[in-house]
CSV table of C-alpha atoms in Angstrom, one decimal:
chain,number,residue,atom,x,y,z
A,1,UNK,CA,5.3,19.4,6.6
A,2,UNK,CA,1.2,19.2,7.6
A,3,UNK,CA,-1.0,18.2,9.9
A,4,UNK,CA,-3.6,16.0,10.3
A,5,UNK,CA,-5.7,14.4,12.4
A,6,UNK,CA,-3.6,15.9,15.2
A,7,UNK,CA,-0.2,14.4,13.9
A,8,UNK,CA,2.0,15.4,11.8
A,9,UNK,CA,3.1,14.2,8.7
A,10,UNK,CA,5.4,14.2,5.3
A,11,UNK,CA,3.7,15.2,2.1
A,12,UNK,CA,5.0,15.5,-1.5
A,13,UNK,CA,2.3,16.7,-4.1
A,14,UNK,CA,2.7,16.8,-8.1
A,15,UNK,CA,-0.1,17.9,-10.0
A,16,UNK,CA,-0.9,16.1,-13.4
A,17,UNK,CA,-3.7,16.0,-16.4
A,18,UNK,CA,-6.8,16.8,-13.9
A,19,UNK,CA,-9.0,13.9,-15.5
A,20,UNK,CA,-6.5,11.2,-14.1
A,21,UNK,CA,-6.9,10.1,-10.3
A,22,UNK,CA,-4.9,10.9,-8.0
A,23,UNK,CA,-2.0,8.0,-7.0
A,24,UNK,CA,-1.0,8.2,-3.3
A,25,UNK,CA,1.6,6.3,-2.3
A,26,UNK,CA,2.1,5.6,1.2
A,27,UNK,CA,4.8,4.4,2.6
A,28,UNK,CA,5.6,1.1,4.8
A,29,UNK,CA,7.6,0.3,8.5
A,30,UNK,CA,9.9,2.7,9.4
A,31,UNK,CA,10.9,4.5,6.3
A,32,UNK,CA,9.9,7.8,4.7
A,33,UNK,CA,7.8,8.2,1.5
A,34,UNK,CA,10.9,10.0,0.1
A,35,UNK,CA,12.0,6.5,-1.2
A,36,UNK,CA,9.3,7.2,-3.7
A,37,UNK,CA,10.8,10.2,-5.1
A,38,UNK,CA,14.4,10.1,-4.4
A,39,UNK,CA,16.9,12.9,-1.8
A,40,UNK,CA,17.4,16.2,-3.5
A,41,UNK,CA,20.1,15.6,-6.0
A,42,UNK,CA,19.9,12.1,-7.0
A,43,UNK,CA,18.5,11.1,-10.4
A,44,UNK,CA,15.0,11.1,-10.7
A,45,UNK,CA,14.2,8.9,-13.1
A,46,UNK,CA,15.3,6.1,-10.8
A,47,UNK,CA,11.9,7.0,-8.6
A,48,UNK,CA,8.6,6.0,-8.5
A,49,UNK,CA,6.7,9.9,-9.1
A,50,UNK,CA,8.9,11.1,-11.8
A,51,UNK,CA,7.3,7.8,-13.8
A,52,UNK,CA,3.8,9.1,-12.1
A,53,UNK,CA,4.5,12.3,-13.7
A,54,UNK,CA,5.9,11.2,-17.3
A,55,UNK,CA,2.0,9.0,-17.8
A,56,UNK,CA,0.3,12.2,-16.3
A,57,UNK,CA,-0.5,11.3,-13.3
A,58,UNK,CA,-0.9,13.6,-10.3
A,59,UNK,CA,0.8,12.1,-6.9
A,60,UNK,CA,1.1,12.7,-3.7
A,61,UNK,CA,3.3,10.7,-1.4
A,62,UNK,CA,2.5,10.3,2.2
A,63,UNK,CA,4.8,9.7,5.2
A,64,UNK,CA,3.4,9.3,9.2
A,65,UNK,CA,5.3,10.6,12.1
A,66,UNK,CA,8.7,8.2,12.6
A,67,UNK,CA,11.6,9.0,14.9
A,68,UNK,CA,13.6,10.6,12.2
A,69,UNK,CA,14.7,14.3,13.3
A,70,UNK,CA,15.4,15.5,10.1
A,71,UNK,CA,11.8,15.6,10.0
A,72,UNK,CA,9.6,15.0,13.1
A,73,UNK,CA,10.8,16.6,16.5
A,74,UNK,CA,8.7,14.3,18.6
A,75,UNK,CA,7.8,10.9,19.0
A,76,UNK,CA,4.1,9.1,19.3
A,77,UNK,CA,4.6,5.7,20.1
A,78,UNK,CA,0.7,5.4,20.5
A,79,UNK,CA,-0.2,6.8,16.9
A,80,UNK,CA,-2.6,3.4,15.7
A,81,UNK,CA,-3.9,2.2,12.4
A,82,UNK,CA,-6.6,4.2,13.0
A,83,UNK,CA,-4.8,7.1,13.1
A,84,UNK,CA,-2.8,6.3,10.2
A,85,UNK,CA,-5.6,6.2,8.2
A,86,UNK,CA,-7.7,8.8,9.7
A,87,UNK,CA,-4.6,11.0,8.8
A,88,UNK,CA,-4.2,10.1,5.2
A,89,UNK,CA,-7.6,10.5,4.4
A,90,UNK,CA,-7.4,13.9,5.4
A,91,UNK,CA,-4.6,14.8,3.5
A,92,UNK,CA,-6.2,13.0,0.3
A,93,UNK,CA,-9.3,14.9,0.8
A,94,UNK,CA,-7.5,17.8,1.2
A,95,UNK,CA,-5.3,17.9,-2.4
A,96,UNK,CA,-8.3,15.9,-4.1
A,97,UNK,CA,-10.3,19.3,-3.6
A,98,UNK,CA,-7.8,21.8,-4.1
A,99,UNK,CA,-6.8,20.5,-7.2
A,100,UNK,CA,-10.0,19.6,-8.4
A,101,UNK,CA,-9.2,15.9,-8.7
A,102,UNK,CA,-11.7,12.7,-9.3
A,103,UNK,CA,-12.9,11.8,-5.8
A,104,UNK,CA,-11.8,8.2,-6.2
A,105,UNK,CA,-7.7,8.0,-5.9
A,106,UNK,CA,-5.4,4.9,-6.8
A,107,UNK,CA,-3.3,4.0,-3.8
A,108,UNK,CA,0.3,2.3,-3.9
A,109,UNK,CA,0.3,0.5,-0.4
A,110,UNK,CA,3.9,-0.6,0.2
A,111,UNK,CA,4.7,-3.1,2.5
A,112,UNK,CA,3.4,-2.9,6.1
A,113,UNK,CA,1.0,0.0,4.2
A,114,UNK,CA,-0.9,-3.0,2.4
A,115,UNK,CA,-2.6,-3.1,6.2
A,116,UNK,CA,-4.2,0.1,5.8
A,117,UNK,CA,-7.2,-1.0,2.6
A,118,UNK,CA,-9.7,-1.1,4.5
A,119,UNK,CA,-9.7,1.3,7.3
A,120,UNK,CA,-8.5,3.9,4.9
A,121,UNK,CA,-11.0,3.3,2.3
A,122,UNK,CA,-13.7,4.3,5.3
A,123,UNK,CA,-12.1,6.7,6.5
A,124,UNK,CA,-12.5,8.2,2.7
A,125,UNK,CA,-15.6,7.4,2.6
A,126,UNK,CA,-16.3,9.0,5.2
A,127,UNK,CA,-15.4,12.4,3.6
A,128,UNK,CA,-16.8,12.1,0.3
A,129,UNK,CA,-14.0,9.9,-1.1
A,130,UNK,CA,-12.9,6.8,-2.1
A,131,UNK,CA,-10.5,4.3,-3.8
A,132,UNK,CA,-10.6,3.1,-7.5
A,133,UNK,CA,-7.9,0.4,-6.8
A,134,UNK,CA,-5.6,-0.1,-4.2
A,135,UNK,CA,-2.7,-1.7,-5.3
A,136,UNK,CA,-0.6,-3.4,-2.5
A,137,UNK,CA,3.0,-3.4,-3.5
A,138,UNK,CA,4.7,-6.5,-1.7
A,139,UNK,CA,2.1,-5.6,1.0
A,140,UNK,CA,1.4,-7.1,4.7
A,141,UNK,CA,-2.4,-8.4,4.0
A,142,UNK,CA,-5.1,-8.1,6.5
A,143,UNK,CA,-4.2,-11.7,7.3
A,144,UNK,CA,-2.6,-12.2,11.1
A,145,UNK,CA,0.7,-14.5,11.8
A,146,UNK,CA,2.0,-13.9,8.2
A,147,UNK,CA,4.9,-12.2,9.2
A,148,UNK,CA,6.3,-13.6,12.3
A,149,UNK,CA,9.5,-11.7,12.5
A,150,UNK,CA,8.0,-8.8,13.3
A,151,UNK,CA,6.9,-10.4,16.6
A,152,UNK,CA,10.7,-9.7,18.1
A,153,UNK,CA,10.3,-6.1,17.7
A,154,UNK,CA,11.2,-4.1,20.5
A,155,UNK,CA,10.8,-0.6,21.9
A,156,UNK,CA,13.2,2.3,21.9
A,157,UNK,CA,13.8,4.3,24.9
A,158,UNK,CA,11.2,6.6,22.5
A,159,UNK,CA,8.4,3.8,22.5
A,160,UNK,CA,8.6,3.4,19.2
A,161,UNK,CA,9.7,0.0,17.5
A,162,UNK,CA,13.5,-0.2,16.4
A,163,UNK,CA,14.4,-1.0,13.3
A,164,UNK,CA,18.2,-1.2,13.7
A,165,UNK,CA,19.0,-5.0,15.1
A,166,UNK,CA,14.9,-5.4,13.7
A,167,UNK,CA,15.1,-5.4,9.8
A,168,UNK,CA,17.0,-2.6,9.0
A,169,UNK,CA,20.2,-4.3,7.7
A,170,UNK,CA,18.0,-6.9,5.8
A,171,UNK,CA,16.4,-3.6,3.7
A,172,UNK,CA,19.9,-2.3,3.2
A,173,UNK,CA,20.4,-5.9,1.3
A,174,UNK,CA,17.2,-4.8,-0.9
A,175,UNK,CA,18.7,-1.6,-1.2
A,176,UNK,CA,21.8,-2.9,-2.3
A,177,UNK,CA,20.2,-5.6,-5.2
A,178,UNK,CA,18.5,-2.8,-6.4
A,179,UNK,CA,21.7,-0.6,-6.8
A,180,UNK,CA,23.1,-3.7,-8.6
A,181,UNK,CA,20.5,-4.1,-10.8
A,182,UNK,CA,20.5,-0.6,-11.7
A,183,UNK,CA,23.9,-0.1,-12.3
A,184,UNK,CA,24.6,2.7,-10.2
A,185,UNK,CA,23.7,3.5,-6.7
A,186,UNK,CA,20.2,4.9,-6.5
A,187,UNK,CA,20.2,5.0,-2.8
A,188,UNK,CA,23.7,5.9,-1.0
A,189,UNK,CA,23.4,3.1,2.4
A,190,UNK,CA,24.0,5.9,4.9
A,191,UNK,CA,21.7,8.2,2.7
A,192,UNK,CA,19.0,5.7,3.4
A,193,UNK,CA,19.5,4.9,6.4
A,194,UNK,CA,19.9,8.4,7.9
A,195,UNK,CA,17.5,10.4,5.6
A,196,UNK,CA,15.0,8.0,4.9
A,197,UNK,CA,14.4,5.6,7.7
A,198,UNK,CA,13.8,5.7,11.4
A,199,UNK,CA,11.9,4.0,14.6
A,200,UNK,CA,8.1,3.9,14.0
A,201,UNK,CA,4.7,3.2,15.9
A,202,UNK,CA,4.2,-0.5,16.8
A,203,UNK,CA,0.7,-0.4,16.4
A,204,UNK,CA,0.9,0.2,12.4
A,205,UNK,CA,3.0,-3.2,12.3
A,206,UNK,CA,2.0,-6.7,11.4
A,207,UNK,CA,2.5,-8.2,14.6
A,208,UNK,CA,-0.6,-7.1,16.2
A,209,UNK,CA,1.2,-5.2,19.1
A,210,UNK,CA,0.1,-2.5,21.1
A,211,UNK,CA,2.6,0.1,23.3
A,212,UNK,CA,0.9,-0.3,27.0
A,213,UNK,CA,3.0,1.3,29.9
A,214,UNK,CA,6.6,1.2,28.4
A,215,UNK,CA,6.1,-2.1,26.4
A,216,UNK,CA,4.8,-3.9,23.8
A,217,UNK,CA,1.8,-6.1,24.3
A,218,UNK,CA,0.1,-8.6,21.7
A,219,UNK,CA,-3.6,-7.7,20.9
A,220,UNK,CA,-4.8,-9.5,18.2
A,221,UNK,CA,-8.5,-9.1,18.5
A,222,UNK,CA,-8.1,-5.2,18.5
A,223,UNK,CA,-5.8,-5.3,15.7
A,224,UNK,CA,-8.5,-7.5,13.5
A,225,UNK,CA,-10.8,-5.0,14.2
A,226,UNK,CA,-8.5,-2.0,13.3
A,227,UNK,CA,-7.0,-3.3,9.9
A,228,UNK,CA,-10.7,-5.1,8.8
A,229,UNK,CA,-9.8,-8.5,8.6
A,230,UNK,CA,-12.7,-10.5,7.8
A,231,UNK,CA,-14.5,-7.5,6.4
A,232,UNK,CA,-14.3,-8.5,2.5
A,233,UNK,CA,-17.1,-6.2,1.6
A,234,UNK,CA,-15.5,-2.9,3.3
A,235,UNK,CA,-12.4,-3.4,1.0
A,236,UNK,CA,-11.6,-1.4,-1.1
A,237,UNK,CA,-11.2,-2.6,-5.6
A,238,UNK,CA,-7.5,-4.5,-4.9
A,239,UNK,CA,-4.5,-5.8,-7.0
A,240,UNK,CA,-1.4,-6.7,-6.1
A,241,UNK,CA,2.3,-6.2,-7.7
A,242,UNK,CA,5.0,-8.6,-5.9
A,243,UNK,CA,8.0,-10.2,-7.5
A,244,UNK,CA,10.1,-13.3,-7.1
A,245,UNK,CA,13.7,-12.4,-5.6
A,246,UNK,CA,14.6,-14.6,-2.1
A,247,UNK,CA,15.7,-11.7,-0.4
A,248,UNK,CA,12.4,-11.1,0.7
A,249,UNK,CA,11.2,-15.0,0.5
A,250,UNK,CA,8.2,-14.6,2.6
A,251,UNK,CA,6.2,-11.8,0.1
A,252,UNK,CA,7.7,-13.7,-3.1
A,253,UNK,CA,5.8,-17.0,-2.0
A,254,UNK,CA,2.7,-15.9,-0.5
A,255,UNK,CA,1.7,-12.8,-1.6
A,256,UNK,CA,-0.3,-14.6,-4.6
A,257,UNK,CA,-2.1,-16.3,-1.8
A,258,UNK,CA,-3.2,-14.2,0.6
A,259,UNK,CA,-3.8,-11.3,-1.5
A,260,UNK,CA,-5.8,-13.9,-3.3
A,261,UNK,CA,-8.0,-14.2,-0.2
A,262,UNK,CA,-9.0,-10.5,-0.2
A,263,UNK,CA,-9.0,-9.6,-4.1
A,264,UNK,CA,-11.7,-13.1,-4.6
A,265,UNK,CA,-13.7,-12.0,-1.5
A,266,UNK,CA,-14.1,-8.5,-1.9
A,267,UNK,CA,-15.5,-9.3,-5.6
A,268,UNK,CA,-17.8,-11.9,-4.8
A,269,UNK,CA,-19.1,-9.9,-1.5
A,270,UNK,CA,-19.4,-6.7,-3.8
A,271,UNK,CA,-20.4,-7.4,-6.9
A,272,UNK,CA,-21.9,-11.2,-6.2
A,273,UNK,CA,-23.2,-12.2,-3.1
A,274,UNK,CA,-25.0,-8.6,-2.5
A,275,UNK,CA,-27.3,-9.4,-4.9
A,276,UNK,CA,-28.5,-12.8,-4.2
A,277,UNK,CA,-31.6,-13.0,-6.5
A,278,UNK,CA,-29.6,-12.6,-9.3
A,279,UNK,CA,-27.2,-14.7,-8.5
A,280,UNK,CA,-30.5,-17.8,-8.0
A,281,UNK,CA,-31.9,-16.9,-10.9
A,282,UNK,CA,-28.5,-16.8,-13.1
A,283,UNK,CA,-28.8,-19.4,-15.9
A,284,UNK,CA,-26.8,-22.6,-16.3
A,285,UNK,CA,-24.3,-21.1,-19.0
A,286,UNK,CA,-23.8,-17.7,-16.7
A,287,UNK,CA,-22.8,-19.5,-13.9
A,288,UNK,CA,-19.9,-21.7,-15.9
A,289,UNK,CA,-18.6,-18.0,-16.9
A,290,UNK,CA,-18.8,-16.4,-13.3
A,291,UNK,CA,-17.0,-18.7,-11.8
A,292,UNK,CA,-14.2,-19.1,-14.2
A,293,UNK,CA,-14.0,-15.0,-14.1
A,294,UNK,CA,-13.9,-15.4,-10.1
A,295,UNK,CA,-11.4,-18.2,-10.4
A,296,UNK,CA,-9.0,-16.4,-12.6
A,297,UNK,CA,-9.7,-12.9,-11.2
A,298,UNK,CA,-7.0,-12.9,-8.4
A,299,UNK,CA,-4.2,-14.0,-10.6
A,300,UNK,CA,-4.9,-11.4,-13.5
A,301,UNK,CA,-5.0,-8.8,-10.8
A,302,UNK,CA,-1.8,-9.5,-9.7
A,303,UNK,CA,2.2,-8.5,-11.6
A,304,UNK,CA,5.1,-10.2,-10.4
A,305,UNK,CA,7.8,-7.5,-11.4
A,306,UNK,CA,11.9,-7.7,-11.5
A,307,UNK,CA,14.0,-6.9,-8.2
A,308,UNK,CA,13.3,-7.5,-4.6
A,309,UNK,CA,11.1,-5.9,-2.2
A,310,UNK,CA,12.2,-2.5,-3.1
A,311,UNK,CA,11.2,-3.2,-6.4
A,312,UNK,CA,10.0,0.1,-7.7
A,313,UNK,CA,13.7,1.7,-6.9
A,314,UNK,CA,16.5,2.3,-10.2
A,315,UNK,CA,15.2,3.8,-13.6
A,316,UNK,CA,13.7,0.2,-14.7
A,317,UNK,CA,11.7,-0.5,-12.0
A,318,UNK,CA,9.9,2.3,-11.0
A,319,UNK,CA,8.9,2.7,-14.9
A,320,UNK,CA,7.8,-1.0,-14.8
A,321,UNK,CA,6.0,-0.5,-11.9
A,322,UNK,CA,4.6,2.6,-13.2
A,323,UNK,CA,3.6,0.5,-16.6
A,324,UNK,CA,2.0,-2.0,-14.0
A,325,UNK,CA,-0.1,0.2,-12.7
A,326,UNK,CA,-1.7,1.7,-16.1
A,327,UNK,CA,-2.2,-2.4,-17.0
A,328,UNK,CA,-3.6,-3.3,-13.4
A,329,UNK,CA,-6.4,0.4,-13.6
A,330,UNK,CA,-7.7,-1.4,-17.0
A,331,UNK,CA,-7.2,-5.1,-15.8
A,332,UNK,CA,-9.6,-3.9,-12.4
A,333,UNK,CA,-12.4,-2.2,-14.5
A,334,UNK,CA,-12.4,-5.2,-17.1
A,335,UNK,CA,-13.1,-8.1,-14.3
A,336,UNK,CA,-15.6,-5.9,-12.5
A,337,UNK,CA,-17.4,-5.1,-15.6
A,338,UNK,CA,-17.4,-8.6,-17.2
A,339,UNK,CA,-18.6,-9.3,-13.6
A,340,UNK,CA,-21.1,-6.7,-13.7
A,341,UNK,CA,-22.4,-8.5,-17.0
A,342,UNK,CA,-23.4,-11.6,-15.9
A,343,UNK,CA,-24.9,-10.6,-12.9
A,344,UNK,CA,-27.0,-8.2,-15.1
């Protein structure tokens, strides 16, 4: 346990070869970053860090303040996006420069944490920091409306959003795929569900509500402004991994798309439209190459892997994803530099 920004949070460091950025992996709605390395006594090769570990990499696994009292003894129903990030950029400062690390991290953005790119990445800046590649991992985009179930959540006596009659059960079904594709059962259900997962802040959700006086209220123009929308050029380097299972229907068929959005804009607004003389003086032949880079960039930043939206749970998986990861680094510093080259 630590604190930061004034809240406190979970955090779960391994060191690895200093020369290698650090990965964070921060966790999505309502459940604990220990899905990323597993409950004391399971197996750990069916999580996420212990594949980190094996390639080298030093990780650290962020959780925020949920209403789980194995691990938080009070509740902050108004903890916001900007909090969040503020938060986690602390900590990441914090192990970056007592371990000596590069000051640009990778960061594994699950679920409702794809929301937190951009704000995070400025909040890094902000400290001397920043991020290589952030990878969202079947991630909420900074698009609004996208997922519309989240619009029925409701408050606990707490303030926080419930998850149980929310989405909780519909996770178990992830959970359980994943135990059936593994073989064995990564996850025990009641494991999960008690250790793991519990009511969290409606303000870090994708439904663009606020807590105000006992209830949840919509603000979508403050929640645009939190989460960066429609600032492409204050994004971070993105990728995406996603996969194809109908459990989670809405991420399998879209997440190409909107990620799409962000991952074309934020390398034309970086690396293209910033430098507009170049780009008016870029010969004939250039500009054929440019823009089949920019038109092919968003799908070769993107990995469809096996399993549902849990994907990175069971022994295959989370090596996969791991294996995903090491493809997407090189993938990012290829189209940025063949990029880089024609606008030279």
């Amino acid at each position: 346990m630590t604190e930061a920004a004034g809240y406190p949070a979970l955090v779960r460091f391994d060191p690895g070869r200093a020369e290698l950025p650090l990965v964070v992996f921060i966790t999505g709605g309502g459940v604990l970053g220990r899905v990323a390395y597993g409950p004391p006594g399971g197996r750990t090769d069916d999580f996420l860090c212990h594949w980190l570990h094996e390639e080298g990499f030093p990780s650290l696994v962020l959780s925020y303040p949920i209403d789980n009292s194995g691990v938080f003894d009070a509740a902050f129903p108004l903890f916001s996006m900007t909090n969040w990030a503020e938060q986690s950029a602390e900590i990441i400062a914090r192990y970056v420069d007592r371990n000596g690390l590069p000051a640009n991290v990778v960061v594994l953005g699950w679920s409702m944490a794809g929301r937190i790119a951009e704000p995070l990445h400025a909040a890094l800046q902000r400290k001397g920091k920043g991020i290589e590649l952030f990878v969202a991992m079947a991630g909420a985009s900074a698009l609004p409306n996208t997922l519309p179930g989240l619009d029925h959540l409701t408050p606990a006596p707490s303030g926080l959003a419930a998850i149980k009659g929310a989405y909780v059960d519909w996770l178990l079904h992830c959970l359980a795929d994943q135990n059936a594709a593994a073989g064995h059962s990564v996850l025990d259900a009641a494991r999960f569900t008690g250790e793991m997962t519990g009511d969290f802040p409606v303000g870090l959700a994708a439904s663009a509500m606020r807590y105000r006086n006992g209830d949840f209220v919509r603000d979508s123009a403050g929640d645009a402004l939190e989460i960066g929308t429609a600032q492409y050029r204050a994004f971070p380097p993105l990728a995406l991994m996603t996969h194809a299972s109908a459990i989670d229907a809405r991420h399998a068929l879209t997440d190409r798309s909107t990620w799409g959005v962000y991952i074309t804009q934020q390398l034309c607004e970086t690396l293209i439209f910033s430098r507009p003389d170049k780009l008016a003086a870029l010969p004939s032949a250039k500009w054929v190459k440019l823009d089949e880079h920019i038109s092919h960039a968003a799908q070769r930043l993107s990995a469809t892997l096996p399993g549902n939206h849990m994907f990175f749970l069971g022994e295959k998986g989370a090596r996969k994803t791991v294996q995903a990861l090491k493809l997407l680094r090189q993938t990012a510093t290829d189209v940025a530099g063949e990029i880089s080259r024609l606008m030279a």
